[in-house]
Amino acid sequence: MYSGQHRSTKNSANSSDKPAPSQFAPRGFVVQPKAEEVAPQQEQTPESETQQEETKQDQGGLIDFSKLRPRPSPARTPRLQMKLTIGQPGDKYEQEGDQMAQDVVQQNGSTVQRVQPQEIGKKSATSLGENELMKEELEFGVHQQTQTDLVQLAPKKSDYGTFEDKKYEFIEGNKKVDFELEFTPNDKADAIKVGLTQDIKNIQGGNIQAIDPNAATKMTPEGYRIDRVSNARNPLYATLPEPTSDADKNKLAAYKTTDFWGQHAEKGDSGWTKAILKDKPTVDGGNNSSKEFETTALAIDGKQKDTYYGSVKWGWKKDASGKVSLVDFDIVSMGKPSKNFIAAAKKWNAGKTRGTLVPKADGTKVYDGSLKEKFTIDTKTEAIQKQTAAANNIIYVSIEVISEGTNK
């Protein structure tokens, strides 16, 4: 799921121009609402702080994420979340994207079993944060080493620029995919800043899988969601958790990027810099598993603000025999991305970032790092999600208990 120097450029006069009407993207992504996490209510003394820390360590652990749900939001106005461009249904570029995606699947001769997603909890509360990204998940369990596939690097052109896979290969004994994408806008791109974002469909052992309880609320029935960690508010890839100023908190372009994950493309006096996306998704989930991505370029400042500039597909898959292969890197859309991406964008726009979690049922088991049961918790227990971990085709959430119910 990255390199190059991020360069600041002089803002064009276009940055203050009113965006031109566009059939491709009449409204944009939003910053997700953010609700409070519940904090422990206890008078603090040096002794009590030490005891509380020891208690938290005892009460922390791993829980099968499907056993948790987001706690209903507190009765206060949440902070807004950035929305993604949706566009009018049935427009030229949406139809084109869907047809091209269908053609690509038929050419590959590959299919992914469509199954019902796991039970989805209610819309969640939230805490602001970012780039732990799902690439910093805890991982335990054995990864099967199989054949390594190499994909020939070749640029793909849309109507508004060129996508090029600078890196695309298995690494670490087929445990990860090292992917680096560059997008260079062309003369038709009447903008001054372009960002990249992508959706993901994650199949583990033949089943649609989310990464945590909040991500499940922002996933379509077919398993597509915007590829951001559940505490991220900005849907653009590689963006930092906070904007340059509080006044710009709801503007996509106001959030800076980190070179570790990529950068936006910017137009200056000497032309365009490149938009960059760097990703290293894990290869996990056993046989009949896959992670498939559709990455799209989006104008986020300038006359064509909120216009999509095309999309490409990539990812990995593991068949029933355990053989892994890379998804062919190819163009999906010349402009607006596919219906699956747009559906994922709608789910993002209706969602919130993560916050406090509660069990769905009494007697929910909490495990240690070796997956041995530590204790159980009831529906009155509240916890904060820390990280996620994968083992035996199950996603576990690492939690910190912040309000006790009945722990046994």
Short mmCIF file of C-alpha atoms in Angstrom, two decimals:
data_model
loop_
_atom_site.label_atom_id
_atom_site.label_comp_id
_atom_site.label_asym_id
_atom_site.label_seq_id
_atom_site.Cartn_x
_atom_site.Cartn_y
_atom_site.Cartn_z
CA MET A 1 0.00 0.00 0.00
CA TYR A 2 5.38 4.51 -1.62
CA SER A 3 8.74 7.06 -2.50
CA GLY A 4 9.80 10.45 -3.62
CA GLN A 5 10.22 13.92 -2.20
CA HIS A 6 7.10 15.95 -1.54
CA ARG A 7 7.64 19.38 -3.06
CA SER A 8 5.80 22.55 -2.17
CA THR A 9 4.75 24.56 -5.19
CA LYS A 10 3.43 28.01 -5.78
CA ASN A 11 -0.35 28.12 -5.76
CA SER A 12 -1.90 29.02 -9.06
CA ALA A 13 -4.59 31.64 -9.35
CA ASN A 14 -6.88 28.70 -10.13
CA SER A 15 -6.91 27.76 -6.45
CA SER A 16 -9.37 30.56 -5.77
CA ASP A 17 -11.46 29.93 -8.86
CA LYS A 18 -14.92 28.50 -8.46
CA PRO A 19 -14.79 24.84 -9.55
CA ALA A 20 -16.26 24.30 -12.99
CA PRO A 21 -19.45 22.22 -13.15
CA SER A 22 -18.56 18.57 -13.69
CA GLN A 23 -20.76 15.64 -14.68
CA PHE A 24 -18.12 13.35 -13.23
CA ALA A 25 -18.13 14.42 -9.58
CA PRO A 26 -20.78 16.91 -8.37
CA ARG A 27 -19.99 16.33 -4.69
CA GLY A 28 -16.94 15.21 -2.80
CA PHE A 29 -15.61 13.01 -0.02
CA VAL A 30 -16.12 14.21 3.53
CA VAL A 31 -14.21 14.14 6.78
CA GLN A 32 -15.79 11.41 8.90
CA PRO A 33 -17.67 12.33 12.09
CA LYS A 34 -15.74 11.86 15.28
CA ALA A 35 -17.24 11.01 18.66
CA GLU A 36 -15.64 10.84 22.07
CA GLU A 37 -14.05 7.78 23.58
CA VAL A 38 -15.16 7.09 27.12
CA ALA A 39 -12.36 7.64 29.65
CA PRO A 40 -12.14 6.02 33.10
CA GLN A 41 -13.62 8.17 35.87
CA GLN A 42 -11.20 7.89 38.80
CA GLU A 43 -9.31 10.27 41.03
CA GLN A 44 -5.63 10.00 40.17
CA THR A 45 -2.85 9.58 42.74
CA PRO A 46 0.65 8.18 42.09
CA GLU A 47 -0.42 4.92 43.74
CA SER A 48 -3.74 4.69 41.90
CA GLU A 49 -2.06 5.45 38.56
CA THR A 50 0.32 2.53 39.10
CA GLN A 51 -2.54 0.24 40.10
CA GLN A 52 -4.63 1.38 37.15
CA GLU A 53 -1.80 0.70 34.71
CA GLU A 54 -1.32 -2.79 36.14
CA THR A 55 -5.08 -3.39 35.90
CA LYS A 56 -5.12 -2.28 32.26
CA GLN A 57 -2.31 -4.67 31.44
CA ASP A 58 -4.24 -7.48 33.13
CA GLN A 59 -7.47 -6.53 31.35
CA GLY A 60 -5.99 -6.01 27.92
CA GLY A 61 -6.07 -8.78 25.37
CA LEU A 62 -7.34 -10.01 22.02
CA ILE A 63 -10.97 -10.48 20.99
CA ASP A 64 -12.46 -11.89 17.78
CA PHE A 65 -13.59 -8.61 16.19
CA SER A 66 -16.93 -10.11 15.08
CA LYS A 67 -17.84 -10.38 18.78
CA LEU A 68 -17.61 -6.60 19.24
CA ARG A 69 -19.70 -3.64 18.12
CA PRO A 70 -19.20 0.12 18.30
CA ARG A 71 -20.74 1.71 21.40
CA PRO A 72 -23.62 4.08 20.54
CA SER A 73 -22.33 7.64 20.13
CA PRO A 74 -22.61 10.12 23.02
CA ALA A 75 -25.40 12.67 22.68
CA ARG A 76 -23.32 15.47 21.23
CA THR A 77 -22.66 16.80 17.73
CA PRO A 78 -19.86 14.79 16.09
CA ARG A 79 -17.08 16.35 14.06
CA LEU A 80 -17.52 15.95 10.34
CA GLN A 81 -15.71 13.36 8.25
CA MET A 82 -14.44 14.12 4.76
CA LYS A 83 -16.66 12.81 1.99
CA LEU A 84 -15.67 11.19 -1.26
CA THR A 85 -16.97 12.31 -4.62
CA ILE A 86 -19.98 10.28 -5.69
CA GLY A 87 -21.19 11.64 -9.03
CA GLN A 88 -24.49 11.17 -10.81
CA PRO A 89 -25.61 7.54 -11.26
CA GLY A 90 -25.36 6.22 -14.79
CA ASP A 91 -23.06 8.92 -16.14
CA LYS A 92 -20.69 8.18 -19.02
CA TYR A 93 -17.63 7.49 -16.91
CA GLU A 94 -19.45 5.29 -14.40
CA GLN A 95 -20.80 3.09 -17.20
CA GLU A 96 -17.37 3.00 -18.82
CA GLY A 97 -15.66 2.04 -15.55
CA ASP A 98 -18.12 -0.78 -14.86
CA GLN A 99 -17.76 -2.19 -18.37
CA MET A 100 -13.96 -2.04 -18.30
CA ALA A 101 -13.85 -3.70 -14.89
CA GLN A 102 -16.13 -6.47 -16.15
CA ASP A 103 -13.97 -6.96 -19.25
CA VAL A 104 -10.81 -7.16 -17.14
CA VAL A 105 -12.30 -9.86 -14.90
CA GLN A 106 -13.39 -11.88 -17.93
CA GLN A 107 -9.94 -11.56 -19.51
CA ASN A 108 -8.25 -12.76 -16.34
CA GLY A 109 -10.58 -15.72 -16.07
CA SER A 110 -10.59 -15.27 -12.32
CA THR A 111 -13.54 -15.13 -9.98
CA VAL A 112 -13.85 -14.47 -6.28
CA GLN A 113 -16.55 -16.29 -4.34
CA ARG A 114 -19.21 -13.83 -3.24
CA VAL A 115 -20.37 -14.55 0.28
CA GLN A 116 -22.32 -12.74 2.93
CA PRO A 117 -20.21 -10.46 5.13
CA GLN A 118 -19.94 -11.07 8.84
CA GLU A 119 -22.47 -9.40 11.09
CA ILE A 120 -22.00 -5.66 11.06
CA GLY A 121 -22.36 -3.55 14.17
CA LYS A 122 -24.00 -0.14 14.44
CA LYS A 123 -22.39 3.03 13.17
CA SER A 124 -19.48 3.80 15.44
CA ALA A 125 -18.08 6.56 17.55
CA THR A 126 -14.55 7.75 16.95
CA SER A 127 -11.13 9.00 17.85
CA LEU A 128 -8.85 11.00 15.62
CA GLY A 129 -5.64 9.33 14.56
CA GLU A 130 -3.89 7.76 11.58
CA ASN A 131 -1.01 6.03 10.09
CA GLU A 132 -0.79 2.89 12.04
CA LEU A 133 -2.69 1.75 8.93
CA MET A 134 -3.54 -1.87 8.73
CA LYS A 135 0.04 -2.54 7.65
CA GLU A 136 1.10 -2.17 11.28
CA GLU A 137 -1.24 -4.97 12.35
CA LEU A 138 0.11 -7.55 14.74
CA GLU A 139 0.62 -10.74 12.80
CA PHE A 140 1.03 -14.22 14.18
CA GLY A 141 0.53 -17.63 12.62
CA VAL A 142 2.31 -19.39 9.78
CA HIS A 143 2.35 -17.94 6.26
CA GLN A 144 2.57 -20.43 3.45
CA GLN A 145 5.46 -19.81 1.07
CA THR A 146 4.59 -20.49 -2.53
CA GLN A 147 5.52 -19.52 -6.04
CA THR A 148 6.62 -15.92 -6.59
CA ASP A 149 5.05 -14.16 -9.55
CA LEU A 150 6.57 -11.13 -11.23
CA VAL A 151 4.43 -8.69 -13.20
CA GLN A 152 5.94 -6.72 -16.05
CA LEU A 153 5.89 -3.03 -15.17
CA ALA A 154 3.96 -1.06 -17.77
CA PRO A 155 2.27 2.38 -17.61
CA LYS A 156 -1.49 2.63 -18.06
CA LYS A 157 -3.06 5.79 -19.49
CA SER A 158 -6.40 7.36 -18.58
CA ASP A 159 -7.95 10.43 -20.16
CA TYR A 160 -6.21 12.65 -17.61
CA GLY A 161 -2.81 11.11 -17.01
CA THR A 162 -0.61 8.05 -16.69
CA PHE A 163 -0.53 5.40 -13.95
CA GLU A 164 2.75 3.51 -13.57
CA ASP A 165 3.56 0.64 -11.20
CA LYS A 166 7.12 1.46 -10.15
CA LYS A 167 7.18 -1.55 -7.81
CA TYR A 168 4.91 -4.58 -7.89
CA GLU A 169 6.24 -7.86 -6.51
CA PHE A 170 6.04 -10.35 -3.66
CA ILE A 171 8.55 -9.83 -0.85
CA GLU A 172 9.53 -11.54 2.42
CA GLY A 173 8.90 -15.03 1.10
CA ASN A 174 5.51 -14.16 -0.37
CA LYS A 175 4.27 -12.75 2.94
CA LYS A 176 3.70 -9.26 1.50
CA VAL A 177 3.29 -7.40 -1.79
CA ASP A 178 5.54 -4.39 -2.36
CA PHE A 179 3.54 -1.94 -4.49
CA GLU A 180 4.41 1.61 -5.51
CA LEU A 181 2.18 3.56 -7.89
CA GLU A 182 2.84 6.89 -9.60
CA PHE A 183 0.24 9.04 -11.35
CA THR A 184 1.33 11.89 -13.62
CA PRO A 185 -1.48 14.25 -14.76
CA ASN A 186 -1.52 15.34 -18.41
CA ASP A 187 -2.61 18.58 -20.11
CA LYS A 188 -6.33 17.71 -19.76
CA ALA A 189 -6.01 17.79 -15.98
CA ASP A 190 -7.12 21.36 -15.20
CA ALA A 191 -6.26 21.24 -11.51
CA ILE A 192 -3.40 22.22 -9.20
CA LYS A 193 -3.45 19.26 -6.80
CA VAL A 194 -4.36 15.59 -7.31
CA GLY A 195 -4.61 12.90 -4.62
CA LEU A 196 -4.86 9.11 -4.72
CA THR A 197 -7.30 6.89 -2.87
CA GLN A 198 -8.34 3.25 -3.22
CA ASP A 199 -10.88 0.66 -2.22
CA ILE A 200 -10.11 -2.86 -1.04
CA LYS A 201 -11.94 -6.18 -1.11
CA ASN A 202 -10.46 -8.61 1.41
CA ILE A 203 -11.30 -12.32 1.15
CA GLN A 204 -9.93 -14.72 3.77
CA GLY A 205 -10.56 -18.43 3.41
CA GLY A 206 -13.39 -17.76 0.95
CA ASN A 207 -15.15 -15.26 3.24
CA ILE A 208 -15.45 -11.50 3.00
CA GLN A 209 -13.46 -9.97 5.84
CA ALA A 210 -13.28 -6.51 7.40
CA ILE A 211 -10.33 -5.44 9.54
CA ASP A 212 -12.24 -4.36 12.67
CA PRO A 213 -15.79 -3.60 13.88
CA ASN A 214 -15.78 -0.03 12.57
CA ALA A 215 -14.46 -0.98 9.13
CA ALA A 216 -17.31 -3.48 8.85
CA THR A 217 -19.84 -0.63 9.13
CA LYS A 218 -18.24 1.07 6.10
CA MET A 219 -18.13 -2.02 3.86
CA THR A 220 -20.58 -2.76 1.05
CA PRO A 221 -22.49 -6.08 1.03
CA GLU A 222 -20.09 -7.22 -1.71
CA GLY A 223 -17.11 -6.52 0.56
CA TYR A 224 -15.70 -3.25 -0.82
CA ARG A 225 -14.55 -0.41 1.44
CA ILE A 226 -12.22 2.58 1.24
CA ASP A 227 -8.72 1.44 2.23
CA ARG A 228 -8.13 3.56 5.32
CA VAL A 229 -7.73 2.56 8.95
CA SER A 230 -10.88 3.05 10.96
CA ASN A 231 -9.61 6.06 12.92
CA ALA A 232 -8.64 8.00 9.77
CA ARG A 233 -10.94 10.88 8.80
CA ASN A 234 -9.46 11.76 5.39
CA PRO A 235 -10.10 9.20 2.62
CA LEU A 236 -7.02 10.23 0.62
CA TYR A 237 -4.11 7.85 0.91
CA ALA A 238 -0.95 8.90 2.84
CA THR A 239 -2.59 11.89 4.55
CA LEU A 240 -1.68 12.88 8.10
CA PRO A 241 -4.28 12.90 10.90
CA GLU A 242 -4.63 16.69 11.21
CA PRO A 243 -4.97 19.53 8.66
CA THR A 244 -2.63 22.52 8.51
CA SER A 245 -5.19 24.62 10.38
CA ASP A 246 -8.44 23.95 12.23
CA ALA A 247 -10.28 26.21 9.78
CA ASP A 248 -9.40 23.76 6.98
CA LYS A 249 -10.34 20.58 8.84
CA ASN A 250 -13.05 19.64 6.31
CA LYS A 251 -10.95 20.24 3.18
CA LEU A 252 -9.32 17.20 1.60
CA ALA A 253 -6.39 19.21 0.24
CA ALA A 254 -5.53 20.73 3.64
CA TYR A 255 -4.12 17.48 5.05
CA LYS A 256 -0.42 17.01 4.32
CA THR A 257 1.01 13.66 3.27
CA THR A 258 3.86 11.58 4.66
CA ASP A 259 6.56 10.39 2.25
CA PHE A 260 6.48 6.97 3.89
CA TRP A 261 3.08 6.27 2.30
CA GLY A 262 3.18 8.66 -0.67
CA GLN A 263 2.30 12.19 -1.78
CA HIS A 264 -0.15 14.26 -3.80
CA ALA A 265 0.62 15.56 -7.29
CA GLU A 266 0.99 19.35 -7.42
CA LYS A 267 1.21 21.74 -10.37
CA GLY A 268 3.84 24.44 -10.17
CA ASP A 269 5.66 26.78 -12.54
CA SER A 270 7.76 23.90 -13.90
CA GLY A 271 4.85 21.49 -14.32
CA TRP A 272 3.45 18.57 -12.35
CA THR A 273 5.03 16.54 -9.58
CA LYS A 274 3.83 12.94 -9.37
CA ALA A 275 1.12 11.58 -7.09
CA ILE A 276 2.56 8.55 -5.28
CA LEU A 277 0.96 5.68 -3.36
CA LYS A 278 3.07 3.08 -1.50
CA ASP A 279 1.49 -0.04 -0.07
CA LYS A 280 2.66 -3.35 1.40
CA PRO A 281 -0.44 -5.47 2.00
CA THR A 282 0.09 -8.77 3.82
CA VAL A 283 -0.59 -12.10 2.13
CA ASP A 284 -2.69 -13.94 4.69
CA GLY A 285 -5.95 -15.79 5.23
CA GLY A 286 -5.08 -19.30 4.05
CA ASN A 287 -6.19 -20.77 0.72
CA ASN A 288 -8.99 -19.16 -1.32
CA SER A 289 -7.95 -15.69 -0.14
CA SER A 290 -7.27 -12.39 -1.88
CA LYS A 291 -6.86 -8.64 -1.49
CA GLU A 292 -7.95 -6.66 -4.53
CA PHE A 293 -7.60 -2.90 -4.89
CA GLU A 294 -8.94 -0.21 -7.22
CA THR A 295 -6.81 2.94 -6.99
CA THR A 296 -8.11 6.21 -8.41
CA ALA A 297 -6.75 9.73 -8.91
CA LEU A 298 -8.92 12.64 -7.77
CA ALA A 299 -8.50 16.38 -8.39
CA ILE A 300 -8.66 18.04 -4.95
CA ASP A 301 -7.83 21.65 -5.87
CA GLY A 302 -8.25 23.78 -9.00
CA LYS A 303 -10.93 24.22 -11.66
CA GLN A 304 -11.66 20.49 -11.96
CA LYS A 305 -11.80 19.92 -8.21
CA ASP A 306 -13.73 16.70 -7.37
CA THR A 307 -13.16 15.24 -10.85
CA TYR A 308 -11.88 11.67 -11.06
CA TYR A 309 -8.90 11.13 -13.35
CA GLY A 310 -9.16 7.37 -13.92
CA SER A 311 -8.44 4.21 -11.93
CA VAL A 312 -6.35 1.03 -12.02
CA LYS A 313 -6.54 -2.37 -10.32
CA TRP A 314 -3.94 -4.47 -8.54
CA GLY A 315 -3.62 -6.94 -5.64
CA TRP A 316 -2.95 -10.61 -4.90
CA LYS A 317 -4.88 -13.87 -4.73
CA LYS A 318 -4.27 -17.37 -3.38
CA ASP A 319 -6.11 -20.31 -4.94
CA ALA A 320 -7.40 -23.52 -3.37
CA SER A 321 -3.99 -25.19 -3.68
CA GLY A 322 -2.18 -22.33 -1.93
CA LYS A 323 -0.56 -20.88 -5.05
CA VAL A 324 -0.27 -17.10 -4.85
CA SER A 325 -0.28 -14.72 -7.81
CA LEU A 326 -0.46 -11.00 -8.45
CA VAL A 327 -3.59 -9.48 -9.95
CA ASP A 328 -2.77 -8.04 -13.38
CA PHE A 329 -2.04 -4.33 -13.09
CA ASP A 330 -4.48 -2.74 -15.53
CA ILE A 331 -6.72 0.24 -16.22
CA VAL A 332 -10.27 0.08 -14.85
CA SER A 333 -11.61 3.48 -15.84
CA MET A 334 -10.53 6.41 -18.00
CA GLY A 335 -12.33 8.81 -15.66
CA LYS A 336 -14.80 8.00 -12.89
CA PRO A 337 -14.07 4.68 -11.14
CA SER A 338 -16.31 1.61 -11.06
CA LYS A 339 -19.65 1.15 -9.30
CA ASN A 340 -17.96 -0.91 -6.61
CA PHE A 341 -15.67 2.00 -5.75
CA ILE A 342 -18.54 4.50 -5.79
CA ALA A 343 -20.58 2.22 -3.51
CA ALA A 344 -17.62 2.06 -1.11
CA ALA A 345 -17.34 5.86 -1.25
CA LYS A 346 -21.00 6.18 -0.26
CA LYS A 347 -20.43 3.89 2.72
CA TRP A 348 -17.42 6.00 3.71
CA ASN A 349 -19.42 9.22 3.48
CA ALA A 350 -22.12 7.78 5.75
CA GLY A 351 -19.60 6.47 8.28
CA LYS A 352 -17.76 7.60 11.37
CA THR A 353 -14.30 6.94 12.70
CA ARG A 354 -13.88 4.38 15.45
CA GLY A 355 -14.32 4.90 19.15
CA THR A 356 -15.41 2.87 22.15
CA LEU A 357 -16.32 -0.80 21.65
CA VAL A 358 -18.62 -3.08 23.62
CA PRO A 359 -19.19 -6.86 23.39
CA LYS A 360 -22.28 -8.09 21.57
CA ALA A 361 -22.92 -10.75 24.23
CA ASP A 362 -22.06 -11.65 27.80
CA GLY A 363 -19.25 -14.13 28.26
CA THR A 364 -17.13 -12.79 25.38
CA LYS A 365 -13.68 -14.37 25.61
CA VAL A 366 -10.48 -12.32 25.80
CA TYR A 367 -7.22 -14.02 24.78
CA ASP A 368 -3.52 -13.42 25.34
CA GLY A 369 -0.92 -13.24 22.56
CA SER A 370 -0.73 -17.02 22.28
CA LEU A 371 -4.54 -17.22 21.95
CA LYS A 372 -5.07 -18.71 25.38
CA GLU A 373 -8.18 -17.51 27.18
CA LYS A 374 -7.47 -14.88 29.86
CA PHE A 375 -10.97 -13.97 31.03
CA THR A 376 -14.46 -13.10 29.78
CA ILE A 377 -16.32 -9.79 29.66
CA ASP A 378 -19.99 -8.81 29.48
CA THR A 379 -21.97 -6.29 27.46
CA LYS A 380 -21.42 -3.56 30.06
CA THR A 381 -17.66 -3.62 29.53
CA GLU A 382 -16.24 -0.79 27.39
CA ALA A 383 -12.90 -0.93 25.61
CA ILE A 384 -10.71 1.02 23.19
CA GLN A 385 -9.23 -0.67 20.13
CA LYS A 386 -5.44 -0.59 19.89
CA GLN A 387 -4.32 -2.81 17.01
CA THR A 388 -5.55 -5.76 14.99
CA ALA A 389 -4.10 -9.23 14.60
CA ALA A 390 -4.77 -12.11 12.20
CA ALA A 391 -4.62 -15.83 12.92
CA ASN A 392 -6.44 -18.88 11.53
CA ASN A 393 -8.58 -16.75 9.20
CA ILE A 394 -9.87 -14.70 12.15
CA ILE A 395 -9.23 -11.00 12.78
CA TYR A 396 -8.61 -10.20 16.44
CA VAL A 397 -8.79 -6.75 18.03
CA SER A 398 -6.25 -5.83 20.69
CA ILE A 399 -8.20 -3.88 23.32
CA GLU A 400 -7.73 -1.88 26.47
CA VAL A 401 -10.59 -2.12 28.96
CA ILE A 402 -11.58 1.38 30.10
CA SER A 403 -14.83 0.65 31.95
CA GLU A 404 -15.41 -2.66 33.70
CA GLY A 405 -18.56 -4.68 33.56
CA THR A 406 -18.19 -8.15 35.01
CA ASN A 407 -14.79 -9.66 34.20
CA LYS A 408 -14.16 -13.29 35.12
#
